Amino acid sequence: MCREAIVSEPYNFRVRSPERGQVWDSIAAHLNSLNQPKFKVTGRAVRDRYTLLTSRHKQKLRDEEKASGIEIEETELDILLEDILEREKNAKEKIDGKSAEKKAKAAQEKEAAEEISLQALQTLKDKGKRKSEDENQKGPKMRRRTSDAIEFLVEKAEKDRELKMEELKIKNREVEIAAAKQDEAAKQQQSMLSSCNKWNDSSSCNNKTSKQCLLSKTIC
C-alpha cells in the first residue's frame, strides 16, 4: 500500500478533497486486483490505514529524537514511510503556497472591485450634483410651465362644466316643450268632447219639440 501511495501521490491534493478521494479509490482498486497477496479493501479503508501508519511513524521519529544516541534498525516500511512523509511535507508546502497565493489574489480582486464600486458611486454622485444644478437653473421656466399647465386644466374643466350645463338646459327645454304639446293635445281632445256633448244635447231637444208639435196638430 505504501508503494502505491508513493506512485499515486494522494498527498498532492487537499485532505478530504474529491481528487484525493479518487486517488484512494484508485489505490484500493489496484490492491483488490492483486492475486498475491489478496486484498478486499475500499478507498476509505486504504486512507484510514495510511493515516494510521504515518501517524505511528511520526510518533516513532519523535521518540527517536528524544532517545538520541540509540541506534534503531529501520525496516522497509520505515523507509517507505519516511519517504512518504517527506513527500507529504513538500506537497503540503506547495498546497499552502498556492492557497496563500489564491487568497492574496482574491484580496487584490476584492480591493479592485471595491475601488471600481467607489468610482462608480462617485460618478453617480457627480452626475446627480450636475443634474440638481441644471434643475435649479431651469427652475423658474419649469415652474412657469407647470403653472400654465394647471391653468389650462382649470380652464378646460370650467368649459366642460359649462358645456354640460348647456346640454342639461337643452334637455330640460325639450322636456318642457313635449309636456306643453301633451297638455295642448289633451285640451283639444277635451274641447272636442265638450262640443260633441253639446251637439248631442241640442239634437235631442229638437227631436222632442218636433214630436210635441206633431202631436198637437193631430189632436186639433
PDB file of C-alpha atoms in Angstrom:
ATOM      1  CA  MET A   1       0.000   0.000   0.000  1.00  0.00           C
ATOM      2  CA  CYS A   2       2.832   2.404   0.816  1.00  0.00           C
ATOM      3  CA  ARG A   3       4.399   1.747  -2.583  1.00  0.00           C
ATOM      4  CA  GLU A   4       1.057   2.539  -4.224  1.00  0.00           C
ATOM      5  CA  ALA A   5       0.833   5.738  -2.176  1.00  0.00           C
ATOM      6  CA  ILE A   6       4.262   6.836  -3.418  1.00  0.00           C
ATOM      7  CA  VAL A   7       3.231   6.147  -7.019  1.00  0.00           C
ATOM      8  CA  SER A   8      -0.254   7.714  -6.836  1.00  0.00           C
ATOM      9  CA  GLU A   9       0.749  10.596  -4.511  1.00  0.00           C
ATOM     10  CA  PRO A  10      -2.594  11.321  -2.787  1.00  0.00           C
ATOM     11  CA  TYR A  11      -0.872  13.956  -0.650  1.00  0.00           C
ATOM     12  CA  ASN A  12      -0.667  16.240  -3.684  1.00  0.00           C
ATOM     13  CA  PHE A  13      -4.337  17.028  -3.077  1.00  0.00           C
ATOM     14  CA  ARG A  14      -6.045  18.632  -0.125  1.00  0.00           C
ATOM     15  CA  VAL A  15      -7.321  16.424   2.686  1.00  0.00           C
ATOM     16  CA  ARG A  16     -10.962  15.321   2.141  1.00  0.00           C
ATOM     17  CA  SER A  17     -10.993  16.780  -1.370  1.00  0.00           C
ATOM     18  CA  PRO A  18     -12.786  14.845  -4.160  1.00  0.00           C
ATOM     19  CA  GLU A  19      -9.487  14.454  -6.033  1.00  0.00           C
ATOM     20  CA  ARG A  20      -7.802  12.870  -3.022  1.00  0.00           C
ATOM     21  CA  GLY A  21     -10.765  10.542  -2.556  1.00  0.00           C
ATOM     22  CA  GLN A  22     -10.444   9.409  -6.174  1.00  0.00           C
ATOM     23  CA  VAL A  23      -6.775   8.561  -5.572  1.00  0.00           C
ATOM     24  CA  TRP A  24      -7.677   6.400  -2.557  1.00  0.00           C
ATOM     25  CA  ASP A  25     -10.304   4.599  -4.632  1.00  0.00           C
ATOM     26  CA  SER A  26      -7.750   4.026  -7.380  1.00  0.00           C
ATOM     27  CA  ILE A  27      -5.251   2.538  -4.912  1.00  0.00           C
ATOM     28  CA  ALA A  28      -7.957   0.290  -3.438  1.00  0.00           C
ATOM     29  CA  ALA A  29      -8.967  -0.913  -6.908  1.00  0.00           C
ATOM     30  CA  HIS A  30      -5.349  -1.768  -7.743  1.00  0.00           C
ATOM     31  CA  LEU A  31      -4.831  -3.657  -4.475  1.00  0.00           C
ATOM     32  CA  ASN A  32      -8.051  -5.617  -4.981  1.00  0.00           C
ATOM     33  CA  SER A  33      -6.838  -6.670  -8.431  1.00  0.00           C
ATOM     34  CA  LEU A  34      -3.744  -8.392  -6.999  1.00  0.00           C
ATOM     35  CA  ASN A  35      -3.751 -12.158  -6.742  1.00  0.00           C
ATOM     36  CA  GLN A  36      -0.994 -12.349  -4.163  1.00  0.00           C
ATOM     37  CA  PRO A  37      -1.374 -11.020  -1.545  1.00  0.00           C
ATOM     38  CA  LYS A  38      -5.160 -10.937  -1.724  1.00  0.00           C
ATOM     39  CA  PHE A  39      -6.891  -7.682  -0.761  1.00  0.00           C
ATOM     40  CA  LYS A  40     -10.510  -6.704  -0.343  1.00  0.00           C
ATOM     41  CA  VAL A  41     -10.446  -3.056   0.686  1.00  0.00           C
ATOM     42  CA  THR A  42     -12.193   0.225  -0.032  1.00  0.00           C
ATOM     43  CA  GLY A  43     -10.779   3.651  -0.662  1.00  0.00           C
ATOM     44  CA  ARG A  44     -11.774   4.700   2.845  1.00  0.00           C
ATOM     45  CA  ALA A  45     -10.045   1.683   4.392  1.00  0.00           C
ATOM     46  CA  VAL A  46      -6.855   2.471   2.470  1.00  0.00           C
ATOM     47  CA  ARG A  47      -6.998   6.083   3.615  1.00  0.00           C
ATOM     48  CA  ASP A  48      -7.517   5.110   7.263  1.00  0.00           C
ATOM     49  CA  ARG A  49      -4.633   2.608   7.110  1.00  0.00           C
ATOM     50  CA  TYR A  50      -2.371   5.223   5.529  1.00  0.00           C
ATOM     51  CA  THR A  51      -3.264   7.752   8.241  1.00  0.00           C
ATOM     52  CA  LEU A  52      -2.588   5.205  10.986  1.00  0.00           C
ATOM     53  CA  LEU A  53       0.812   4.181   9.596  1.00  0.00           C
ATOM     54  CA  THR A  54       2.037   7.741   9.023  1.00  0.00           C
ATOM     55  CA  SER A  55       0.831   8.849  12.475  1.00  0.00           C
ATOM     56  CA  ARG A  56       2.653   5.969  14.151  1.00  0.00           C
ATOM     57  CA  HIS A  57       5.816   6.696  12.202  1.00  0.00           C
ATOM     58  CA  LYS A  58       5.720  10.366  13.179  1.00  0.00           C
ATOM     59  CA  GLN A  59       5.418   9.345  16.804  1.00  0.00           C
ATOM     60  CA  LYS A  60       8.311   6.913  16.347  1.00  0.00           C
ATOM     61  CA  LEU A  61      10.501   9.679  14.910  1.00  0.00           C
ATOM     62  CA  ARG A  62       9.697  11.906  17.883  1.00  0.00           C
ATOM     63  CA  ASP A  63      10.609   9.126  20.253  1.00  0.00           C
ATOM     64  CA  GLU A  64      13.918   8.589  18.423  1.00  0.00           C
ATOM     65  CA  GLU A  65      14.765  12.272  18.761  1.00  0.00           C
ATOM     66  CA  LYS A  66      14.219  12.070  22.496  1.00  0.00           C
ATOM     67  CA  ALA A  67      16.310   8.885  22.779  1.00  0.00           C
ATOM     68  CA  SER A  68      19.340  10.307  20.963  1.00  0.00           C
ATOM     69  CA  GLY A  69      22.392   8.088  20.691  1.00  0.00           C
ATOM     70  CA  ILE A  70      20.383   4.885  20.420  1.00  0.00           C
ATOM     71  CA  GLU A  71      20.585   3.161  17.065  1.00  0.00           C
ATOM     72  CA  ILE A  72      17.283   1.775  15.804  1.00  0.00           C
ATOM     73  CA  GLU A  73      17.167  -0.574  12.879  1.00  0.00           C
ATOM     74  CA  GLU A  74      14.937   0.667  10.073  1.00  0.00           C
ATOM     75  CA  THR A  75      12.656  -1.668   8.190  1.00  0.00           C
ATOM     76  CA  GLU A  76      11.482  -1.345   4.590  1.00  0.00           C
ATOM     77  CA  LEU A  77       8.199   0.031   5.899  1.00  0.00           C
ATOM     78  CA  ASP A  78      10.042   2.683   7.905  1.00  0.00           C
ATOM     79  CA  ILE A  79      11.979   3.750   4.820  1.00  0.00           C
ATOM     80  CA  LEU A  80       8.802   3.958   2.725  1.00  0.00           C
ATOM     81  CA  LEU A  81       7.005   5.924   5.422  1.00  0.00           C
ATOM     82  CA  GLU A  82       9.894   8.372   5.791  1.00  0.00           C
ATOM     83  CA  ASP A  83       9.825   8.918   2.035  1.00  0.00           C
ATOM     84  CA  ILE A  84       6.067   9.392   2.121  1.00  0.00           C
ATOM     85  CA  LEU A  85       6.243  11.890   4.995  1.00  0.00           C
ATOM     86  CA  GLU A  86       8.925  13.892   3.219  1.00  0.00           C
ATOM     87  CA  ARG A  87       6.889  13.974   0.024  1.00  0.00           C
ATOM     88  CA  GLU A  88       3.769  14.826   2.008  1.00  0.00           C
ATOM     89  CA  LYS A  89       5.576  17.717   3.692  1.00  0.00           C
ATOM     90  CA  ASN A  90       6.743  19.160   0.364  1.00  0.00           C
ATOM     91  CA  ALA A  91       3.292  18.732  -1.173  1.00  0.00           C
ATOM     92  CA  LYS A  92       1.668  20.468   1.801  1.00  0.00           C
ATOM     93  CA  GLU A  93       4.008  23.428   1.428  1.00  0.00           C
ATOM     94  CA  LYS A  94       3.092  23.709  -2.237  1.00  0.00           C
ATOM     95  CA  ILE A  95      -0.631  23.470  -1.471  1.00  0.00           C
ATOM     96  CA  ASP A  96      -0.373  26.059   1.296  1.00  0.00           C
ATOM     97  CA  GLY A  97       1.652  28.310  -1.009  1.00  0.00           C
ATOM     98  CA  LYS A  98      -0.975  28.054  -3.723  1.00  0.00           C
ATOM     99  CA  SER A  99      -3.689  28.696  -1.164  1.00  0.00           C
ATOM    100  CA  ALA A 100      -1.895  31.796   0.114  1.00  0.00           C
ATOM    101  CA  GLU A 101      -1.413  32.969  -3.458  1.00  0.00           C
ATOM    102  CA  LYS A 102      -5.104  32.453  -4.189  1.00  0.00           C
ATOM    103  CA  LYS A 103      -6.061  34.339  -1.041  1.00  0.00           C
ATOM    104  CA  ALA A 104      -3.763  37.215  -1.959  1.00  0.00           C
ATOM    105  CA  LYS A 105      -5.171  37.292  -5.474  1.00  0.00           C
ATOM    106  CA  ALA A 106      -8.719  37.187  -4.129  1.00  0.00           C
ATOM    107  CA  ALA A 107      -7.908  40.048  -1.760  1.00  0.00           C
ATOM    108  CA  GLN A 108      -6.476  42.089  -4.643  1.00  0.00           C
ATOM    109  CA  GLU A 109      -9.535  41.390  -6.792  1.00  0.00           C
ATOM    110  CA  LYS A 110     -11.815  42.360  -3.924  1.00  0.00           C
ATOM    111  CA  GLU A 111      -9.891  45.577  -3.378  1.00  0.00           C
ATOM    112  CA  ALA A 112     -10.043  46.364  -7.100  1.00  0.00           C
ATOM    113  CA  ALA A 113     -13.785  45.666  -7.151  1.00  0.00           C
ATOM    114  CA  GLU A 114     -14.317  47.964  -4.168  1.00  0.00           C
ATOM    115  CA  GLU A 115     -12.282  50.680  -5.887  1.00  0.00           C
ATOM    116  CA  ILE A 116     -14.389  50.346  -9.048  1.00  0.00           C
ATOM    117  CA  SER A 117     -17.550  50.472  -6.951  1.00  0.00           C
ATOM    118  CA  LEU A 118     -16.376  53.630  -5.195  1.00  0.00           C
ATOM    119  CA  GLN A 119     -15.526  55.239  -8.526  1.00  0.00           C
ATOM    120  CA  ALA A 120     -18.958  54.322  -9.889  1.00  0.00           C
ATOM    121  CA  LEU A 121     -20.656  55.799  -6.818  1.00  0.00           C
ATOM    122  CA  GLN A 122     -18.597  58.967  -7.137  1.00  0.00           C
ATOM    123  CA  THR A 123     -19.547  59.234 -10.807  1.00  0.00           C
ATOM    124  CA  LEU A 124     -23.230  58.863  -9.950  1.00  0.00           C
ATOM    125  CA  LYS A 125     -22.853  61.437  -7.218  1.00  0.00           C
ATOM    126  CA  ASP A 126     -21.245  63.914  -9.622  1.00  0.00           C
ATOM    127  CA  LYS A 127     -23.975  63.314 -12.204  1.00  0.00           C
ATOM    128  CA  GLY A 128     -26.644  63.842  -9.567  1.00  0.00           C
ATOM    129  CA  LYS A 129     -24.992  67.073  -8.491  1.00  0.00           C
ATOM    130  CA  ARG A 130     -24.826  68.368 -12.065  1.00  0.00           C
ATOM    131  CA  LYS A 131     -28.449  67.380 -12.644  1.00  0.00           C
ATOM    132  CA  SER A 132     -29.506  69.217  -9.499  1.00  0.00           C
ATOM    133  CA  GLU A 133     -27.645  72.326 -10.616  1.00  0.00           C
ATOM    134  CA  ASP A 134     -29.281  72.149 -14.050  1.00  0.00           C
ATOM    135  CA  GLU A 135     -32.714  71.816 -12.473  1.00  0.00           C
ATOM    136  CA  ASN A 136     -32.044  74.824 -10.255  1.00  0.00           C
ATOM    137  CA  GLN A 137     -31.092  76.854 -13.322  1.00  0.00           C
ATOM    138  CA  LYS A 138     -34.214  75.748 -15.162  1.00  0.00           C
ATOM    139  CA  GLY A 139     -36.386  76.159 -12.085  1.00  0.00           C
ATOM    140  CA  PRO A 140     -38.323  79.381 -12.989  1.00  0.00           C
ATOM    141  CA  LYS A 141     -39.051  78.153 -16.506  1.00  0.00           C
ATOM    142  CA  MET A 142     -40.206  74.785 -15.246  1.00  0.00           C
ATOM    143  CA  ARG A 143     -42.422  76.440 -12.631  1.00  0.00           C
ATOM    144  CA  ARG A 144     -43.945  78.660 -15.328  1.00  0.00           C
ATOM    145  CA  ARG A 145     -44.652  75.624 -17.468  1.00  0.00           C
ATOM    146  CA  THR A 146     -46.253  73.904 -14.509  1.00  0.00           C
ATOM    147  CA  SER A 147     -48.404  76.949 -13.773  1.00  0.00           C
ATOM    148  CA  ASP A 148     -49.512  77.165 -17.422  1.00  0.00           C
ATOM    149  CA  ALA A 149     -50.432  73.505 -17.415  1.00  0.00           C
ATOM    150  CA  ILE A 150     -52.513  73.887 -14.251  1.00  0.00           C
ATOM    151  CA  GLU A 151     -54.259  76.951 -15.655  1.00  0.00           C
ATOM    152  CA  PHE A 152     -55.046  75.089 -18.875  1.00  0.00           C
ATOM    153  CA  LEU A 153     -56.543  72.188 -16.931  1.00  0.00           C
ATOM    154  CA  VAL A 154     -58.683  74.546 -14.838  1.00  0.00           C
ATOM    155  CA  GLU A 155     -59.989  76.332 -17.934  1.00  0.00           C
ATOM    156  CA  LYS A 156     -60.737  73.036 -19.637  1.00  0.00           C
ATOM    157  CA  ALA A 157     -62.646  71.790 -16.599  1.00  0.00           C
ATOM    158  CA  GLU A 158     -64.657  75.037 -16.481  1.00  0.00           C
ATOM    159  CA  LYS A 159     -65.522  74.794 -20.176  1.00  0.00           C
ATOM    160  CA  ASP A 160     -66.561  71.179 -19.779  1.00  0.00           C
ATOM    161  CA  ARG A 161     -68.808  72.142 -16.864  1.00  0.00           C
ATOM    162  CA  GLU A 162     -70.425  74.967 -18.849  1.00  0.00           C
ATOM    163  CA  LEU A 163     -70.987  72.647 -21.805  1.00  0.00           C
ATOM    164  CA  LYS A 164     -72.669  70.081 -19.586  1.00  0.00           C
ATOM    165  CA  MET A 165     -74.895  72.780 -18.050  1.00  0.00           C
ATOM    166  CA  GLU A 166     -75.922  73.950 -21.525  1.00  0.00           C
ATOM    167  CA  GLU A 167     -76.736  70.392 -22.578  1.00  0.00           C
ATOM    168  CA  LEU A 168     -78.823  69.975 -19.418  1.00  0.00           C
ATOM    169  CA  LYS A 169     -80.761  73.185 -20.176  1.00  0.00           C
ATOM    170  CA  ILE A 170     -81.488  71.984 -23.707  1.00  0.00           C
ATOM    171  CA  LYS A 171     -82.765  68.661 -22.417  1.00  0.00           C
ATOM    172  CA  ASN A 172     -84.975  70.403 -19.846  1.00  0.00           C
ATOM    173  CA  ARG A 173     -86.368  72.686 -22.571  1.00  0.00           C
ATOM    174  CA  GLU A 174     -87.144  69.700 -24.758  1.00  0.00           C
ATOM    175  CA  VAL A 175     -88.972  68.049 -21.866  1.00  0.00           C
ATOM    176  CA  GLU A 176     -90.998  71.230 -21.239  1.00  0.00           C
ATOM    177  CA  ILE A 177     -91.956  71.509 -24.926  1.00  0.00           C
ATOM    178  CA  ALA A 178     -93.034  67.877 -25.017  1.00  0.00           C
ATOM    179  CA  ALA A 179     -95.137  68.385 -21.870  1.00  0.00           C
ATOM    180  CA  ALA A 180     -96.755  71.519 -23.338  1.00  0.00           C
ATOM    181  CA  LYS A 181     -97.638  69.644 -26.507  1.00  0.00           C
ATOM    182  CA  GLN A 182     -99.217  66.884 -24.468  1.00  0.00           C
ATOM    183  CA  ASP A 183    -101.261  69.450 -22.485  1.00  0.00           C
ATOM    184  CA  GLU A 184    -102.413  71.162 -25.692  1.00  0.00           C
ATOM    185  CA  ALA A 185    -103.449  67.862 -27.206  1.00  0.00           C
ATOM    186  CA  ALA A 186    -105.357  66.975 -24.047  1.00  0.00           C
ATOM    187  CA  LYS A 187    -107.150  70.350 -24.079  1.00  0.00           C
ATOM    188  CA  GLN A 188    -108.116  69.957 -27.724  1.00  0.00           C
ATOM    189  CA  GLN A 189    -109.454  66.491 -27.060  1.00  0.00           C
ATOM    190  CA  GLN A 190    -111.454  67.775 -24.090  1.00  0.00           C
ATOM    191  CA  SER A 191    -112.872  70.639 -26.179  1.00  0.00           C
ATOM    192  CA  MET A 192    -113.920  68.245 -28.912  1.00  0.00           C
ATOM    193  CA  LEU A 193    -115.662  66.031 -26.378  1.00  0.00           C
ATOM    194  CA  SER A 194    -117.498  69.025 -24.915  1.00  0.00           C
ATOM    195  CA  SER A 195    -118.642  70.145 -28.367  1.00  0.00           C
ATOM    196  CA  CYS A 196    -119.901  66.679 -29.180  1.00  0.00           C
ATOM    197  CA  ASN A 197    -121.860  66.520 -25.938  1.00  0.00           C
ATOM    198  CA  LYS A 198    -123.470  69.915 -26.576  1.00  0.00           C
ATOM    199  CA  TRP A 199    -124.401  68.932 -30.105  1.00  0.00           C
ATOM    200  CA  ASN A 200    -125.933  65.711 -28.885  1.00  0.00           C
ATOM    201  CA  ASP A 201    -127.972  67.559 -26.240  1.00  0.00           C
ATOM    202  CA  SER A 202    -129.220  70.122 -28.793  1.00  0.00           C
ATOM    203  CA  SER A 203    -130.206  67.442 -31.259  1.00  0.00           C
ATOM    204  CA  SER A 204    -132.171  65.606 -28.585  1.00  0.00           C
ATOM    205  CA  CYS A 205    -134.144  68.741 -27.680  1.00  0.00           C
ATOM    206  CA  ASN A 206    -135.037  69.457 -31.295  1.00  0.00           C
ATOM    207  CA  ASN A 207    -136.322  65.949 -31.714  1.00  0.00           C
ATOM    208  CA  LYS A 208    -138.558  66.288 -28.642  1.00  0.00           C
ATOM    209  CA  THR A 209    -140.014  69.641 -29.858  1.00  0.00           C
ATOM    210  CA  SER A 210    -140.848  68.216 -33.276  1.00  0.00           C
ATOM    211  CA  LYS A 211    -142.655  65.295 -31.746  1.00  0.00           C
ATOM    212  CA  GLN A 212    -144.717  67.593 -29.490  1.00  0.00           C
ATOM    213  CA  CYS A 213    -145.783  69.765 -32.435  1.00  0.00           C
ATOM    214  CA  LEU A 214    -146.880  66.796 -34.461  1.00  0.00           C
ATOM    215  CA  LEU A 215    -148.865  65.516 -31.518  1.00  0.00           C
ATOM    216  CA  SER A 216    -150.655  68.875 -31.095  1.00  0.00           C
ATOM    217  CA  LYS A 217    -151.607  69.035 -34.767  1.00  0.00           C
ATOM    218  CA  THR A 218    -153.017  65.565 -34.606  1.00  0.00           C
ATOM    219  CA  ILE A 219    -155.208  66.422 -31.639  1.00  0.00           C
ATOM    220  CA  CYS A 220    -156.519  69.565 -33.309  1.00  0.00           C
TER     221      CYS A 220
END
